[in-house]
mmCIF file of C-alpha atoms in Angstrom:
data_model
loop_
_atom_site.group_PDB
_atom_site.id
_atom_site.type_symbol
_atom_site.label_atom_id
_atom_site.label_comp_id
_atom_site.label_asym_id
_atom_site.label_seq_id
_atom_site.Cartn_x
_atom_site.Cartn_y
_atom_site.Cartn_z
ATOM 1 C CA UNK A 101 -0.383 19.290 -8.762
ATOM 2 C CA UNK A 102 1.820 21.719 -7.114
ATOM 3 C CA UNK A 103 -0.970 23.190 -5.366
ATOM 4 C CA UNK A 104 -0.558 20.986 -2.346
ATOM 5 C CA UNK A 105 3.004 21.037 -0.839
ATOM 6 C CA UNK A 106 5.937 18.797 -1.802
ATOM 7 C CA UNK A 107 5.096 16.531 1.302
ATOM 8 C CA UNK A 108 1.477 16.014 0.454
ATOM 9 C CA UNK A 109 2.390 15.264 -3.110
ATOM 10 C CA UNK A 110 4.905 12.679 -2.014
ATOM 11 C CA UNK A 111 2.492 11.146 0.197
ATOM 12 C CA UNK A 112 -0.069 10.966 -2.452
ATOM 13 C CA UNK A 113 2.547 9.375 -4.793
ATOM 14 C CA UNK A 114 3.722 6.835 -2.278
ATOM 15 C CA UNK A 115 0.046 5.825 -1.482
ATOM 16 C CA UNK A 116 -1.102 5.493 -5.088
ATOM 17 C CA UNK A 117 1.636 2.971 -5.714
ATOM 18 C CA UNK A 118 0.012 0.480 -3.191
ATOM 19 C CA UNK A 119 -2.093 -2.068 -5.260
ATOM 20 C CA UNK A 120 -5.922 -1.150 -5.733
ATOM 21 C CA UNK A 121 -5.417 2.380 -4.753
ATOM 22 C CA UNK A 122 -5.774 4.951 -7.623
ATOM 23 C CA UNK A 123 -4.969 8.634 -7.613
ATOM 24 C CA UNK A 124 -8.281 9.664 -6.153
ATOM 25 C CA UNK A 125 -8.250 7.280 -3.191
ATOM 26 C CA UNK A 126 -4.623 8.104 -2.684
ATOM 27 C CA UNK A 127 -5.620 11.941 -2.332
ATOM 28 C CA UNK A 128 -8.487 11.006 -0.036
ATOM 29 C CA UNK A 129 -6.248 8.976 2.102
ATOM 30 C CA UNK A 130 -3.518 11.471 2.418
ATOM 31 C CA UNK A 131 -5.818 14.347 3.332
ATOM 32 C CA UNK A 132 -7.413 11.748 5.791
ATOM 33 C CA UNK A 133 -3.884 11.055 7.376
ATOM 34 C CA UNK A 134 -2.941 14.875 7.550
ATOM 35 C CA UNK A 135 -6.026 15.794 9.656
ATOM 36 C CA UNK A 136 -5.584 12.782 12.026
ATOM 37 C CA UNK A 137 -3.628 13.289 15.249
ATOM 38 C CA UNK A 138 0.190 12.935 15.020
ATOM 39 C CA UNK A 139 0.031 9.663 17.137
ATOM 40 C CA UNK A 140 -2.407 7.918 14.785
ATOM 41 C CA UNK A 141 -0.134 8.683 11.920
ATOM 42 C CA UNK A 142 2.863 7.477 13.613
ATOM 43 C CA UNK A 143 1.310 4.189 14.864
ATOM 44 C CA UNK A 144 0.286 3.497 11.368
ATOM 45 C CA UNK A 145 3.715 4.119 9.988
ATOM 46 C CA UNK A 146 5.435 2.062 12.669
ATOM 47 C CA UNK A 147 2.888 -0.610 12.195
ATOM 48 C CA UNK A 148 4.504 -0.921 8.714
ATOM 49 C CA UNK A 149 8.057 -0.773 9.359
ATOM 50 C CA UNK A 150 7.796 -3.069 12.492
ATOM 51 C CA UNK A 151 5.872 -5.738 10.579
ATOM 52 C CA UNK A 152 8.428 -5.614 7.722
ATOM 53 C CA UNK A 153 11.287 -5.801 10.052
ATOM 54 C CA UNK A 154 9.946 -8.490 12.125
ATOM 55 C CA UNK A 155 7.938 -10.890 10.103
ATOM 56 C CA UNK A 156 9.925 -13.899 8.270
ATOM 57 C CA UNK A 157 8.997 -17.253 6.754
ATOM 58 C CA UNK A 158 7.958 -20.342 9.164
ATOM 59 C CA UNK A 159 11.123 -22.551 8.666
ATOM 60 C CA UNK A 160 8.834 -25.505 7.732
ATOM 61 C CA UNK A 161 5.497 -24.314 6.036
ATOM 62 C CA UNK A 162 6.897 -20.781 4.818
ATOM 63 C CA UNK A 163 3.938 -18.993 5.991
ATOM 64 C CA UNK A 164 4.566 -15.438 7.367
ATOM 65 C CA UNK A 165 5.119 -15.441 11.143
ATOM 66 C CA UNK A 166 7.273 -13.524 13.733
ATOM 67 C CA UNK A 167 8.720 -16.789 15.344
ATOM 68 C CA UNK A 168 10.886 -19.442 13.752
ATOM 69 C CA UNK A 169 8.059 -21.994 13.526
ATOM 70 C CA UNK A 170 4.501 -20.586 12.970
ATOM 71 C CA UNK A 171 2.033 -21.451 15.576
ATOM 72 C CA UNK A 172 0.482 -24.330 13.253
ATOM 73 C CA UNK A 173 3.809 -25.979 12.821
ATOM 74 C CA UNK A 174 4.699 -25.776 16.397
ATOM 75 C CA UNK A 175 1.517 -27.123 17.557
ATOM 76 C CA UNK A 176 1.893 -31.019 18.435
ATOM 77 C CA UNK A 177 -1.956 -31.700 18.154
ATOM 78 C CA UNK A 178 -2.142 -30.944 14.565
ATOM 79 C CA UNK A 179 -1.652 -33.763 12.009
ATOM 80 C CA UNK A 180 1.993 -33.279 10.686
ATOM 81 C CA UNK A 181 1.479 -36.140 8.117
ATOM 82 C CA UNK A 182 -1.132 -34.182 6.099
ATOM 83 C CA UNK A 183 0.095 -31.063 4.178
ATOM 84 C CA UNK A 184 -2.239 -28.802 2.485
ATOM 85 C CA UNK A 185 -0.257 -26.630 -0.249
ATOM 86 C CA UNK A 186 -1.538 -23.025 -0.717
ATOM 87 C CA UNK A 187 -0.505 -20.197 -2.957
ATOM 88 C CA UNK A 188 -0.008 -17.687 0.017
ATOM 89 C CA UNK A 189 -0.713 -16.975 3.686
ATOM 90 C CA UNK A 190 -3.970 -15.551 3.058
ATOM 91 C CA UNK A 191 -5.460 -18.762 1.475
ATOM 92 C CA UNK A 192 -3.958 -20.579 4.688
ATOM 93 C CA UNK A 193 -5.955 -18.091 6.959
ATOM 94 C CA UNK A 194 -9.164 -18.745 4.862
ATOM 95 C CA UNK A 195 -8.900 -22.718 5.539
ATOM 96 C CA UNK A 196 -7.860 -21.966 9.220
ATOM 97 C CA UNK A 197 -11.094 -19.871 9.512
ATOM 98 C CA UNK A 198 -13.136 -23.025 8.745
ATOM 99 C CA UNK A 199 -11.825 -24.576 11.902
ATOM 100 C CA UNK A 200 -12.281 -27.950 10.091
ATOM 101 C CA UNK A 201 -8.551 -28.621 9.089
ATOM 102 C CA UNK A 202 -6.287 -30.387 11.411
ATOM 103 C CA UNK A 203 -3.404 -31.088 9.178
ATOM 104 C CA UNK A 204 -0.353 -28.634 8.458
ATOM 105 C CA UNK A 205 0.260 -26.451 5.451
ATOM 106 C CA UNK A 206 2.953 -25.630 2.830
ATOM 107 C CA UNK A 207 2.817 -21.993 1.582
ATOM 108 C CA UNK A 208 4.045 -21.726 -2.077
ATOM 109 C CA UNK A 209 4.252 -18.040 -2.116
ATOM 110 C CA UNK A 210 2.908 -17.969 -5.787
ATOM 111 C CA UNK A 211 1.908 -20.203 -8.462
ATOM 112 C CA UNK A 212 3.573 -21.601 -11.783
ATOM 113 C CA UNK A 213 2.743 -19.053 -14.601
ATOM 114 C CA UNK A 214 4.588 -19.380 -17.760
ATOM 115 C CA UNK A 215 2.736 -16.096 -18.953
ATOM 116 C CA UNK A 216 4.535 -14.157 -16.082
ATOM 117 C CA UNK A 217 7.663 -16.195 -16.503
ATOM 118 C CA UNK A 218 7.246 -17.716 -13.097
ATOM 119 C CA UNK A 219 8.646 -21.278 -12.988
ATOM 120 C CA UNK A 220 8.795 -24.030 -10.553
ATOM 121 C CA UNK A 221 12.087 -22.610 -9.237
ATOM 122 C CA UNK A 222 10.357 -19.349 -8.353
ATOM 123 C CA UNK A 223 8.052 -20.745 -6.075
ATOM 124 C CA UNK A 224 8.712 -22.982 -2.579
ATOM 125 C CA UNK A 225 8.481 -26.118 -4.280
ATOM 126 C CA UNK A 226 11.800 -27.507 -3.510
ATOM 127 C CA UNK A 227 11.175 -27.047 0.081
ATOM 128 C CA UNK A 228 7.651 -28.911 -0.196
ATOM 129 C CA UNK A 229 9.607 -31.987 -1.799
ATOM 130 C CA UNK A 230 12.159 -31.644 1.099
ATOM 131 C CA UNK A 231 9.404 -31.920 3.540
ATOM 132 C CA UNK A 232 8.140 -35.006 1.941
ATOM 133 C CA UNK A 233 11.452 -36.833 3.126
ATOM 134 C CA UNK A 234 9.738 -37.075 6.393
ATOM 135 C CA UNK A 235 6.699 -39.150 7.109
ATOM 136 C CA UNK A 236 3.839 -37.772 5.156
ATOM 137 C CA UNK A 237 0.553 -39.435 4.299
ATOM 138 C CA UNK A 238 -1.188 -37.055 2.070
ATOM 139 C CA UNK A 239 -0.519 -33.904 0.102
ATOM 140 C CA UNK A 240 -3.753 -31.878 -0.360
ATOM 141 C CA UNK A 241 -3.371 -29.166 -3.258
ATOM 142 C CA UNK A 242 -5.364 -26.181 -2.587
ATOM 143 C CA UNK A 243 -3.963 -23.784 -5.137
ATOM 144 C CA UNK A 244 -6.565 -21.406 -6.736
ATOM 145 C CA UNK A 245 -9.034 -22.602 -9.310
ATOM 146 C CA UNK A 246 -7.341 -20.312 -11.904
ATOM 147 C CA UNK A 247 -5.049 -21.309 -14.738
ATOM 148 C CA UNK A 248 -1.823 -20.775 -12.730
ATOM 149 C CA UNK A 249 -3.414 -22.701 -9.581
ATOM 150 C CA UNK A 250 -4.269 -25.673 -12.159
ATOM 151 C CA UNK A 251 -1.055 -25.751 -13.688
ATOM 152 C CA UNK A 252 0.740 -25.564 -10.257
ATOM 153 C CA UNK A 253 -1.479 -28.467 -9.001
ATOM 154 C CA UNK A 254 -0.923 -30.529 -12.133
ATOM 155 C CA UNK A 255 2.937 -30.045 -11.675
ATOM 156 C CA UNK A 256 3.147 -30.860 -8.017
ATOM 157 C CA UNK A 257 0.862 -33.949 -8.526
ATOM 158 C CA UNK A 258 3.177 -35.364 -11.265
ATOM 159 C CA UNK A 259 6.098 -34.650 -8.942
ATOM 160 C CA UNK A 260 4.944 -36.249 -6.054
ATOM 161 C CA UNK A 261 2.920 -39.144 -7.422
ATOM 162 C CA UNK A 262 5.938 -41.460 -8.113
ATOM 163 C CA UNK A 263 6.893 -41.322 -4.318
ATOM 164 C CA UNK A 264 3.616 -43.216 -3.359
ATOM 165 C CA UNK A 265 2.396 -40.414 -1.223
ATOM 166 C CA UNK A 266 -1.326 -39.763 -1.878
ATOM 167 C CA UNK A 267 -1.889 -36.490 -3.581
ATOM 168 C CA UNK A 268 -5.518 -34.727 -3.694
ATOM 169 C CA UNK A 269 -6.980 -31.820 -5.027
ATOM 170 C CA UNK A 270 -9.686 -29.660 -3.524
ATOM 171 C CA UNK A 271 -13.073 -29.921 -5.320
ATOM 172 C CA UNK A 272 -14.108 -27.200 -7.862
ATOM 173 C CA UNK A 273 -17.612 -26.394 -8.323
ATOM 174 C CA UNK A 274 -20.757 -24.196 -7.536
ATOM 175 C CA UNK A 275 -20.099 -22.156 -4.385
ATOM 176 C CA UNK A 276 -22.515 -22.850 -1.605
ATOM 177 C CA UNK A 277 -25.176 -20.474 -1.805
ATOM 178 C CA UNK A 278 -24.303 -19.647 -5.448
ATOM 179 C CA UNK A 279 -27.015 -18.870 -7.672
ATOM 180 C CA UNK A 280 -26.579 -21.097 -10.807
ATOM 181 C CA UNK A 281 -27.651 -18.227 -13.145
ATOM 182 C CA UNK A 282 -24.767 -15.915 -12.007
ATOM 183 C CA UNK A 283 -22.124 -18.511 -12.289
ATOM 184 C CA UNK A 284 -19.632 -18.825 -15.102
ATOM 185 C CA UNK A 285 -19.788 -21.603 -17.654
ATOM 186 C CA UNK A 286 -16.462 -23.114 -16.549
ATOM 187 C CA UNK A 287 -17.506 -23.484 -13.149
ATOM 188 C CA UNK A 288 -20.760 -25.169 -14.129
ATOM 189 C CA UNK A 289 -19.007 -27.568 -16.252
ATOM 190 C CA UNK A 290 -16.590 -28.355 -13.434
ATOM 191 C CA UNK A 291 -19.497 -28.890 -11.086
ATOM 192 C CA UNK A 292 -21.125 -31.232 -13.647
ATOM 193 C CA UNK A 293 -17.805 -33.146 -14.108
ATOM 194 C CA UNK A 294 -17.288 -33.615 -10.269
ATOM 195 C CA UNK A 295 -20.723 -34.607 -9.504
ATOM 196 C CA UNK A 296 -21.116 -37.054 -6.755
ATOM 197 C CA UNK A 297 -23.896 -39.914 -6.533
ATOM 198 C CA UNK A 298 -26.364 -39.298 -3.733
ATOM 199 C CA UNK B 4 -6.684 -14.146 13.525
ATOM 200 C CA UNK B 5 -3.926 -15.383 15.541
ATOM 201 C CA UNK B 6 -2.725 -17.253 12.505
ATOM 202 C CA UNK B 7 -0.484 -14.407 11.373
ATOM 203 C CA UNK B 8 1.755 -12.863 13.757
ATOM 204 C CA UNK B 9 1.071 -9.951 16.293
ATOM 205 C CA UNK B 10 2.791 -7.699 13.853
ATOM 206 C CA UNK B 11 0.665 -8.512 10.925
ATOM 207 C CA UNK B 12 -2.356 -8.359 12.949
ATOM 208 C CA UNK B 13 -1.459 -4.969 14.133
ATOM 209 C CA UNK B 14 -0.813 -3.597 10.908
ATOM 210 C CA UNK B 15 -3.927 -5.002 9.428
ATOM 211 C CA UNK B 16 -5.796 -3.407 12.140
ATOM 212 C CA UNK B 17 -4.053 0.019 11.576
ATOM 213 C CA UNK B 18 -4.775 -0.251 7.753
ATOM 214 C CA UNK B 19 -8.234 -1.205 8.077
ATOM 215 C CA UNK B 20 -9.067 2.128 10.151
ATOM 216 C CA UNK B 21 -8.405 4.105 7.179
ATOM 217 C CA UNK B 22 -11.457 5.357 5.374
ATOM 218 C CA UNK B 23 -12.556 3.225 2.576
ATOM 219 C CA UNK B 24 -10.407 0.196 3.487
ATOM 220 C CA UNK B 25 -12.071 -2.864 4.706
ATOM 221 C CA UNK B 26 -10.712 -5.847 6.466
ATOM 222 C CA UNK B 27 -9.888 -7.615 3.236
ATOM 223 C CA UNK B 28 -8.154 -4.605 1.667
ATOM 224 C CA UNK B 29 -6.246 -4.260 4.710
ATOM 225 C CA UNK B 30 -5.165 -7.970 4.561
ATOM 226 C CA UNK B 31 -4.101 -7.503 1.004
ATOM 227 C CA UNK B 32 -2.133 -4.270 1.626
ATOM 228 C CA UNK B 33 -0.490 -5.849 4.750
ATOM 229 C CA UNK B 34 0.913 -8.661 2.722
ATOM 230 C CA UNK B 35 1.763 -6.466 -0.173
ATOM 231 C CA UNK B 36 3.812 -4.250 2.197
ATOM 232 C CA UNK B 37 5.566 -7.150 3.904
ATOM 233 C CA UNK B 38 6.573 -8.560 0.382
ATOM 234 C CA UNK B 39 7.942 -5.133 -0.623
ATOM 235 C CA UNK B 40 11.694 -4.286 -0.029
ATOM 236 C CA UNK B 41 12.261 -2.749 3.346
ATOM 237 C CA UNK B 42 13.339 0.750 1.691
ATOM 238 C CA UNK B 43 9.814 1.057 -0.055
ATOM 239 C CA UNK B 44 8.044 0.383 3.279
ATOM 240 C CA UNK B 45 9.984 3.044 5.120
ATOM 241 C CA UNK B 46 9.648 5.421 2.216
ATOM 242 C CA UNK B 47 6.041 5.183 2.642
ATOM 243 C CA UNK B 48 6.119 5.357 6.416
ATOM 244 C CA UNK B 49 8.189 8.229 6.383
ATOM 245 C CA UNK B 50 6.135 10.043 3.657
ATOM 246 C CA UNK B 51 3.212 9.704 6.173
ATOM 247 C CA UNK B 52 4.947 11.194 9.309
ATOM 248 C CA UNK B 53 6.609 13.868 7.241
ATOM 249 C CA UNK B 54 3.428 15.184 5.551
ATOM 250 C CA UNK B 55 1.962 15.093 8.888
ATOM 251 C CA UNK B 56 4.802 16.921 10.636
ATOM 252 C CA UNK B 57 5.444 19.529 7.827
ATOM 253 C CA UNK B 58 1.977 20.384 6.658
ATOM 254 C CA UNK B 59 -0.207 23.279 8.090
ATOM 255 C CA UNK B 60 -2.915 25.589 7.105
ATOM 256 C CA UNK B 61 -2.133 28.751 4.837
ATOM 257 C CA UNK B 62 -2.469 31.722 7.316
ATOM 258 C CA UNK B 63 -4.684 33.210 4.714
ATOM 259 C CA UNK B 64 -6.895 30.773 3.027
ATOM 260 C CA UNK B 65 -6.413 27.856 5.222
ATOM 261 C CA UNK B 66 -5.730 25.369 2.539
ATOM 262 C CA UNK B 67 -2.994 22.749 3.575
ATOM 263 C CA UNK B 68 0.494 23.929 2.658
ATOM 264 C CA UNK B 69 4.016 23.487 3.922
ATOM 265 C CA UNK B 70 4.582 27.280 3.899
ATOM 266 C CA UNK B 71 3.132 30.279 5.669
ATOM 267 C CA UNK B 72 1.187 31.274 2.720
ATOM 268 C CA UNK B 73 0.161 28.971 0.139
ATOM 269 C CA UNK B 74 1.398 29.373 -3.532
ATOM 270 C CA UNK B 75 -1.921 30.820 -4.607
ATOM 271 C CA UNK B 76 -2.162 33.476 -1.967
ATOM 272 C CA UNK B 77 1.458 34.308 -2.218
ATOM 273 C CA UNK B 78 0.896 34.914 -6.034
ATOM 274 C CA UNK B 79 0.748 38.661 -6.675
ATOM 275 C CA UNK B 80 -0.940 37.975 -10.092
ATOM 276 C CA UNK B 81 -3.979 36.453 -8.806
ATOM 277 C CA UNK B 82 -7.030 38.464 -7.862
ATOM 278 C CA UNK B 83 -6.905 38.895 -4.196
ATOM 279 C CA UNK B 84 -10.365 40.781 -4.292
ATOM 280 C CA UNK B 85 -12.355 37.661 -5.434
ATOM 281 C CA UNK B 86 -12.503 34.677 -3.109
ATOM 282 C CA UNK B 87 -13.880 31.289 -3.781
ATOM 283 C CA UNK B 88 -15.223 29.543 -0.752
ATOM 284 C CA UNK B 89 -14.716 25.754 -0.924
ATOM 285 C CA UNK B 90 -15.255 22.882 1.648
ATOM 286 C CA UNK B 91 -11.868 21.497 1.313
ATOM 287 C CA UNK B 92 -8.348 21.392 -0.235
ATOM 288 C CA UNK B 93 -9.577 18.935 -2.781
ATOM 289 C CA UNK B 94 -12.169 20.964 -4.087
ATOM 290 C CA UNK B 95 -9.769 23.974 -4.519
ATOM 291 C CA UNK B 96 -7.396 21.582 -6.411
ATOM 292 C CA UNK B 97 -10.467 20.601 -8.653
ATOM 293 C CA UNK B 98 -11.148 24.321 -9.357
ATOM 294 C CA UNK B 99 -7.268 25.012 -10.110
ATOM 295 C CA UNK B 100 -7.057 22.213 -12.604
ATOM 296 C CA UNK B 101 -9.719 23.878 -14.769
ATOM 297 C CA UNK B 102 -6.939 26.673 -14.923
ATOM 298 C CA UNK B 103 -9.534 29.424 -15.555
ATOM 299 C CA UNK B 104 -9.962 30.743 -12.016
ATOM 300 C CA UNK B 105 -7.823 33.610 -11.155
ATOM 301 C CA UNK B 106 -8.968 34.614 -7.772
ATOM 302 C CA UNK B 107 -7.965 33.160 -4.330
ATOM 303 C CA UNK B 108 -9.639 30.670 -2.071
ATOM 304 C CA UNK B 109 -11.097 30.111 1.415
ATOM 305 C CA UNK B 110 -11.054 26.642 2.716
ATOM 306 C CA UNK B 111 -13.672 25.990 5.299
ATOM 307 C CA UNK B 112 -12.641 22.391 6.362
ATOM 308 C CA UNK B 113 -16.175 21.212 6.472
ATOM 309 C CA UNK B 114 -19.676 22.104 5.930
ATOM 310 C CA UNK B 115 -22.497 22.970 8.452
ATOM 311 C CA UNK B 116 -24.441 20.060 9.517
ATOM 312 C CA UNK B 117 -27.020 19.823 12.142
ATOM 313 C CA UNK B 118 -27.289 16.221 11.713
ATOM 314 C CA UNK B 119 -23.434 15.655 12.536
ATOM 315 C CA UNK B 120 -23.570 18.491 15.090
ATOM 316 C CA UNK B 121 -21.161 20.618 13.105
ATOM 317 C CA UNK B 122 -22.095 24.149 13.546
ATOM 318 C CA UNK B 123 -20.815 27.404 12.012
ATOM 319 C CA UNK B 124 -18.200 27.819 14.685
ATOM 320 C CA UNK B 125 -16.608 24.347 13.845
ATOM 321 C CA UNK B 126 -15.701 25.355 10.166
ATOM 322 C CA UNK B 127 -13.397 28.159 9.202
ATOM 323 C CA UNK B 128 -16.160 30.888 8.889
ATOM 324 C CA UNK B 129 -15.030 33.435 11.335
ATOM 325 C CA UNK B 130 -11.588 33.647 9.471
ATOM 326 C CA UNK B 131 -13.713 34.133 6.384
ATOM 327 C CA UNK B 132 -15.577 37.096 7.716
ATOM 328 C CA UNK B 133 -12.227 38.432 9.079
ATOM 329 C CA UNK B 134 -10.666 38.427 5.555
ATOM 330 C CA UNK B 135 -13.724 40.471 4.211
ATOM 331 C CA UNK B 136 -12.350 43.563 6.456
ATOM 332 C CA UNK B 137 -9.959 43.995 3.630
ATOM 333 C CA UNK B 138 -10.944 44.920 -0.100
ATOM 334 C CA UNK B 139 -12.894 41.866 -1.494
ATOM 335 C CA UNK B 140 -15.265 42.516 -4.414
ATOM 336 C CA UNK B 141 -16.948 39.061 -4.666
ATOM 337 C CA UNK B 142 -17.394 35.865 -2.578
ATOM 338 C CA UNK B 143 -18.219 32.922 -4.769
ATOM 339 C CA UNK B 144 -19.542 30.068 -2.669
ATOM 340 C CA UNK B 145 -18.491 26.794 -4.166
ATOM 341 C CA UNK B 146 -19.523 24.439 -1.274
ATOM 342 C CA UNK B 147 -20.844 20.975 -2.552
ATOM 343 C CA UNK B 148 -24.347 20.598 -4.046
ATOM 344 C CA UNK B 149 -25.326 18.347 -0.959
ATOM 345 C CA UNK B 150 -27.661 19.310 1.914
ATOM 346 C CA UNK B 151 -24.765 20.477 4.013
ATOM 347 C CA UNK B 152 -23.044 22.270 1.329
ATOM 348 C CA UNK B 153 -26.173 24.156 0.492
ATOM 349 C CA UNK B 154 -26.943 24.936 4.134
ATOM 350 C CA UNK B 155 -23.474 26.386 4.407
ATOM 351 C CA UNK B 156 -23.977 28.301 1.252
ATOM 352 C CA UNK B 157 -27.210 29.948 2.591
ATOM 353 C CA UNK B 158 -25.555 30.576 5.827
ATOM 354 C CA UNK B 159 -22.537 32.411 4.405
ATOM 355 C CA UNK B 160 -24.733 34.366 1.860
ATOM 356 C CA UNK B 161 -26.965 35.684 4.705
ATOM 357 C CA UNK B 162 -23.931 36.519 6.851
ATOM 358 C CA UNK B 163 -22.118 38.473 4.145
ATOM 359 C CA UNK B 164 -24.903 40.360 2.244
ATOM 360 C CA UNK B 165 -25.691 43.065 4.692
ATOM 361 C CA UNK B 166 -22.157 44.219 4.144
ATOM 362 C CA UNK B 167 -22.704 44.947 0.496
ATOM 363 C CA UNK B 168 -20.089 42.544 -1.042
ATOM 364 C CA UNK B 169 -21.392 40.454 -3.873
ATOM 365 C CA UNK B 170 -22.308 36.824 -2.997
ATOM 366 C CA UNK B 171 -22.513 34.289 -5.663
ATOM 367 C CA UNK B 172 -23.172 30.455 -5.820
ATOM 368 C CA UNK B 173 -21.620 28.236 -8.504
ATOM 369 C CA UNK B 174 -24.409 26.903 -11.060
ATOM 370 C CA UNK B 175 -26.007 23.555 -10.359
ATOM 371 C CA UNK B 176 -27.340 21.463 -13.116
ATOM 372 C CA UNK B 177 -26.660 18.550 -15.501
ATOM 373 C CA UNK B 178 -23.151 17.827 -15.703
ATOM 374 C CA UNK B 179 -21.484 18.263 -19.162
ATOM 375 C CA UNK B 180 -21.576 15.086 -21.183
ATOM 376 C CA UNK B 181 -24.258 14.011 -18.629
ATOM 377 C CA UNK B 182 -27.041 11.534 -20.395
ATOM 378 C CA UNK B 183 -30.209 12.994 -19.045
ATOM 379 C CA UNK B 184 -31.917 9.639 -18.432
ATOM 380 C CA UNK B 185 -29.119 8.707 -15.791
ATOM 381 C CA UNK B 186 -29.448 12.004 -13.873
ATOM 382 C CA UNK B 187 -31.446 12.324 -10.601
ATOM 383 C CA UNK B 188 -34.520 14.236 -10.430
ATOM 384 C CA UNK B 189 -33.172 16.734 -7.981
ATOM 385 C CA UNK B 190 -30.440 17.852 -10.636
ATOM 386 C CA UNK B 191 -32.797 17.775 -13.419
ATOM 387 C CA UNK B 192 -35.111 20.154 -11.450
ATOM 388 C CA UNK B 193 -32.197 22.738 -10.498
ATOM 389 C CA UNK B 194 -31.213 22.447 -14.149
ATOM 390 C CA UNK B 195 -34.718 23.671 -15.194
ATOM 391 C CA UNK B 196 -34.760 26.317 -12.481
ATOM 392 C CA UNK B 197 -31.524 27.566 -13.495
ATOM 393 C CA UNK B 198 -32.076 27.671 -17.193
ATOM 394 C CA UNK B 199 -30.533 30.449 -19.124
ATOM 395 C CA UNK B 200 -32.114 32.214 -22.044
ATOM 396 C CA UNK B 201 -30.318 31.662 -25.586
#
């Protein structure tokens, strides 16, 4: 579309490369930005470049942080002998929001996926094993309940079990408030298999 | 969420201020950006600031462009005596894509909306009237088929008619390929009222 200007086209193109943003949304966003005050646009642009420049991985759990150790790993009051393994920092945030978990985390930054060619060496698994050299009581695997997440969970549990450290997996089943009729068969089966006596 | 870092939180906040982007999408986008190469992030950031800095209004039709006159107004082969009035540059682009309209445009940058407190003085209406001092045969009003669009169309037609210039309104009716049963009553009524003899 040469109707706009090179600058608008370029912005639309850059925006539509973002995940979940199609050409229509990119157009809408581009025009929105152009109509915003110069300062707002510059604030957004520098928020991006600064976050990219400053954010790194925590040297212990590999979550994204701007310090050497993330606030959770640096917190002496957390139980450093319990490690919850998650696929990414958003999953960590989701568990933190429950406010009920007092252990620490380990962020894999991905999951094993033979389909996508992602092997155990492509995620932060070696780093997890290294952490187990220190005193650890339990590793809770909280990877997603997807094929990749399950494969990763299985792989990690086989890797750790011989060391004698307790390995557990978060429960899978019907979500709280979930309406049975809207839940897929796999979840229903899992909920049945994982039933607990009352 | 102080789990992330100030930089991530700041980026999430800036992103979620964009239209159509909620907290979840903003989080997803922020993590995506942080995991991108530094160059990609800087390219996106500068696409924004450059578009904002370089893009201005066409001195004739007020569409967004990076030149004094947009390519359409600067084109001698277009019919400068026919002006299509649209609400914004995206609507202009939509009509340009049909490839069948050879006149020029006038971009209002909004529509009259008493509800939102947008009056005739808040859109580029004065500038349209000024353009009518030159030779103009027809003004085609192509504002949206919404309450605001219709109000604006009515207002403009009343304003121009006394001058003797032909004023028309794009037809409203059932969209091509539209399934009658899925179309709202107002549209069906409009299609009936606007029926043409075969």
